[in-house]
Short mmCIF file of C-alpha atoms in Angstrom, two decimals:
data_model
loop_
_atom_site.label_atom_id
_atom_site.label_comp_id
_atom_site.label_asym_id
_atom_site.label_seq_id
_atom_site.Cartn_x
_atom_site.Cartn_y
_atom_site.Cartn_z
CA MET F 104 121.56 156.39 162.44
CA ALA F 105 124.40 156.66 164.96
CA ARG F 106 127.21 154.14 164.82
CA GLN F 107 127.67 151.78 167.73
CA ASN F 108 130.46 152.49 170.22
CA THR F 109 132.03 149.12 169.76
CA SER F 110 135.65 148.33 169.12
CA SER F 111 135.48 147.30 165.50
CA GLY F 112 138.63 148.45 163.82
CA GLN F 113 142.33 148.58 164.38
CA VAL F 114 145.32 150.77 163.81
CA ARG F 115 148.69 149.32 162.87
CA ILE F 116 151.95 150.89 164.05
CA ILE F 117 154.31 151.05 161.10
CA SER F 118 157.76 151.31 162.68
CA GLY F 119 159.79 151.68 165.85
CA GLN F 120 159.66 149.72 169.11
CA TRP F 121 156.04 148.62 168.54
CA ARG F 122 156.40 147.92 164.83
CA SER F 123 153.50 145.92 163.30
CA ARG F 124 151.47 146.03 166.54
CA LYS F 125 147.76 146.25 165.86
CA LEU F 126 145.60 148.05 168.39
CA PRO F 127 141.80 148.24 168.58
CA ILE F 128 139.98 151.47 167.77
CA HIS F 129 136.32 152.39 167.96
CA ASP F 130 134.27 152.79 164.82
CA LEU F 131 132.83 156.25 165.52
CA GLU F 132 131.33 158.84 163.25
CA GLY F 133 134.00 161.28 162.06
CA LEU F 134 136.87 159.02 163.13
CA ARG F 135 139.18 158.87 160.15
CA PRO F 136 142.56 157.31 161.01
CA THR F 137 145.36 158.65 158.85
CA THR F 138 146.04 155.96 156.28
CA ASP F 139 149.19 153.84 156.48
CA ARG F 140 150.46 155.36 153.22
CA VAL F 141 150.02 158.94 154.40
CA ARG F 142 151.45 158.11 157.83
CA GLU F 143 154.49 156.47 156.24
CA THR F 144 155.14 159.58 154.16
CA LEU F 145 154.66 161.85 157.16
CA PHE F 146 157.07 159.91 159.36
CA ASN F 147 159.62 159.81 156.57
CA TRP F 148 159.40 163.62 156.65
CA LEU F 149 159.79 163.60 160.44
CA SER F 150 162.37 160.79 160.62
CA THR F 151 165.21 162.83 162.13
CA ASP F 152 163.00 164.99 164.34
CA ILE F 153 160.66 162.67 166.23
CA ARG F 154 163.10 160.99 168.66
CA GLY F 155 163.08 162.96 171.91
CA ALA F 156 160.32 165.32 170.74
CA ARG F 157 157.37 166.54 172.77
CA VAL F 158 154.29 165.76 170.66
CA LEU F 159 150.84 167.39 170.75
CA ASP F 160 148.01 165.61 168.94
CA CYS F 161 145.17 168.14 168.78
CA PHE F 162 142.51 165.69 167.51
CA ALA F 163 143.84 162.27 168.48
CA GLY F 164 140.97 160.07 167.24
CA SER F 165 142.48 156.61 166.81
CA GLY F 166 145.82 157.84 168.17
CA ALA F 167 147.63 156.65 165.03
CA LEU F 168 149.90 159.72 164.83
CA SER F 169 150.76 159.85 168.56
CA LEU F 170 151.27 156.11 168.85
CA GLU F 171 153.57 156.12 165.81
CA SER F 172 155.52 158.98 167.36
CA LEU F 173 155.85 157.20 170.69
CA SER F 174 156.89 154.00 168.94
CA ARG F 175 159.68 156.02 167.31
CA TYR F 176 160.84 157.27 170.73
CA ALA F 177 159.16 160.65 171.12
CA GLU F 178 159.80 161.87 174.65
CA PHE F 179 156.15 162.59 175.43
CA ALA F 180 152.77 162.81 173.71
CA LEU F 181 149.69 164.78 174.77
CA MET F 182 146.49 163.66 173.05
CA PHE F 183 143.24 165.59 172.99
CA GLU F 184 140.11 163.65 172.07
CA LEU F 185 136.49 164.81 172.29
CA GLN F 186 134.73 161.46 172.08
CA LYS F 187 134.87 159.70 175.45
CA SER F 188 134.88 156.15 174.08
CA ALA F 189 137.79 156.98 171.72
CA ALA F 190 139.71 158.64 174.58
CA ASN F 191 139.12 155.58 176.80
CA GLN F 192 140.34 153.27 174.01
CA LEU F 193 143.49 155.39 173.62
CA THR F 194 144.16 155.09 177.35
CA LYS F 195 143.69 151.30 177.16
CA ASN F 196 146.03 151.07 174.15
CA LEU F 197 148.73 152.99 176.03
CA GLN F 198 148.31 150.58 178.94
CA THR F 199 148.55 147.61 176.56
CA LEU F 200 151.87 149.05 175.31
CA ASN F 201 153.07 149.81 178.88
CA CYS F 202 153.54 153.38 177.70
CA THR F 203 153.90 155.88 180.56
CA ASN F 204 155.12 158.92 178.65
CA ALA F 205 151.77 159.94 177.16
CA LYS F 206 148.61 161.55 178.43
CA VAL F 207 145.09 161.41 176.97
CA VAL F 208 142.75 164.31 177.77
CA ASN F 209 139.06 163.82 176.99
CA GLY F 210 137.58 167.17 176.00
CA ASP F 211 136.97 169.79 173.33
CA SER F 212 140.31 170.53 171.67
CA LEU F 213 139.57 174.21 171.09
CA GLN F 214 138.69 174.74 174.75
CA LEU F 215 141.77 172.83 175.87
CA LEU F 216 144.03 174.79 173.55
CA ALA F 217 142.52 178.08 174.80
CA LYS F 218 143.82 177.26 178.30
CA GLY F 219 147.38 177.51 177.08
CA THR F 220 150.46 175.66 178.31
CA ASP F 221 153.63 176.32 180.27
CA THR F 222 155.63 173.87 178.19
CA GLY F 223 155.63 174.06 174.40
CA PHE F 224 155.73 171.21 171.90
CA ASP F 225 158.20 170.23 169.16
CA VAL F 226 155.81 168.34 166.87
CA VAL F 227 152.12 169.21 166.54
CA PHE F 228 149.51 167.21 164.67
CA ILE F 229 146.39 169.00 163.40
CA ASP F 230 144.08 166.43 161.82
CA PRO F 231 140.57 167.54 162.76
CA PRO F 232 137.24 166.06 161.71
CA PHE F 233 136.45 167.34 158.24
CA ARG F 234 133.82 169.94 157.29
CA LYS F 235 133.72 171.61 160.72
CA GLY F 236 136.14 174.53 160.25
CA LEU F 237 138.30 173.37 163.13
CA ALA F 238 141.75 173.73 161.53
CA LYS F 239 141.54 177.53 161.27
CA HIS F 240 140.63 177.97 164.97
CA THR F 241 143.21 175.41 166.05
CA ILE F 242 145.96 177.33 164.30
CA GLU F 243 144.91 180.57 165.95
CA LEU F 244 144.87 178.99 169.41
CA LEU F 245 148.27 177.31 168.93
CA MET F 246 149.74 180.71 168.03
CA THR F 247 148.17 182.77 170.83
CA HIS F 248 148.57 180.36 173.78
CA GLY F 249 152.20 179.22 173.74
CA TRP F 250 151.87 175.68 172.37
CA LEU F 251 154.70 175.86 169.84
CA ASN F 252 158.40 175.70 170.63
CA ASN F 253 160.67 177.55 168.24
CA ASP F 254 161.43 175.33 165.22
CA ALA F 255 158.34 173.19 165.98
CA LEU F 256 157.10 171.01 163.15
CA ILE F 257 153.38 171.23 162.42
CA TYR F 258 151.47 168.64 160.45
CA LEU F 259 148.17 169.81 158.96
CA GLU F 260 145.71 167.41 157.31
CA THR F 261 142.57 168.84 155.70
CA GLU F 262 140.14 168.29 152.86
CA ASN F 263 141.53 169.32 149.47
CA ASP F 264 138.89 172.01 149.04
CA VAL F 265 139.61 173.96 152.25
CA ALA F 266 140.44 177.47 151.13
CA ASP F 267 139.76 179.74 154.12
CA ILE F 268 142.83 178.92 156.23
CA VAL F 269 145.25 181.78 156.51
CA LEU F 270 148.54 180.46 157.79
CA PRO F 271 150.73 182.64 160.03
CA ALA F 272 153.81 184.20 158.44
CA SER F 273 155.90 182.38 161.06
CA TRP F 274 154.87 179.00 159.56
CA GLN F 275 157.26 178.09 156.76
CA PRO F 276 156.07 175.33 154.39
CA LEU F 277 158.36 172.29 154.15
CA LYS F 278 156.38 169.53 152.40
CA GLU F 279 152.96 169.06 150.82
CA LYS F 280 151.12 166.14 149.22
CA LYS F 281 147.62 165.05 148.29
CA ALA F 282 146.03 161.60 148.54
CA GLY F 283 142.48 161.28 147.25
CA GLN F 284 140.37 163.96 148.93
CA VAL F 285 143.04 164.70 151.56
CA SER F 286 145.71 167.38 151.54
CA TYR F 287 148.53 167.05 154.03
CA ARG F 288 151.29 169.54 154.74
CA LEU F 289 154.29 169.99 157.01
CA PHE F 290 155.40 173.38 158.31
CA THR F 291 158.08 174.67 160.63
CA TYR F 292 157.45 177.42 163.12
CA GLN F 293 159.96 180.22 163.45
CA ALA F 294 159.24 182.40 166.46
CA GLU F 295 159.52 186.09 165.75
CA ARG F 296 162.64 187.49 167.32
#
């Protein structure tokens, strides 16, 4: 039975200009907001790098990662979201916050990434729906279509049992943790010279 497209949950911004703000999110199948605990760890890792960064959220979902980045003064955030109701809610949440330095694009992330970009990003979030093999393809598209600035930081959140992801040699591991069934890692991208 499909879940209803009703606003039935919320995401809380942990820190920054919108600290403790709670914003509505839709309760949709596959939507798995990054938990406060994991998000707090991640943004401790990113604490000195997020201000002024260009952020790409490949699977925005609730927008928790992008909104947290914007709250901590990221320069710009681009959010890809497949589910129309979730994308619409993200747009409404940005309007609620009077945030004008972000863009939500409703569409298939892999197709959007395949189009490439003229301007790279400094922080990239890869937190796809689980059990669909999306992380591997996302990594390939990021590498082949110019999405990563040199020294970009890449956050990857997957199921613990994902074993088929081959990471590029240009991605250097920085941090790694596990929480329940989730593995989350931070890498830095060093462009080949």
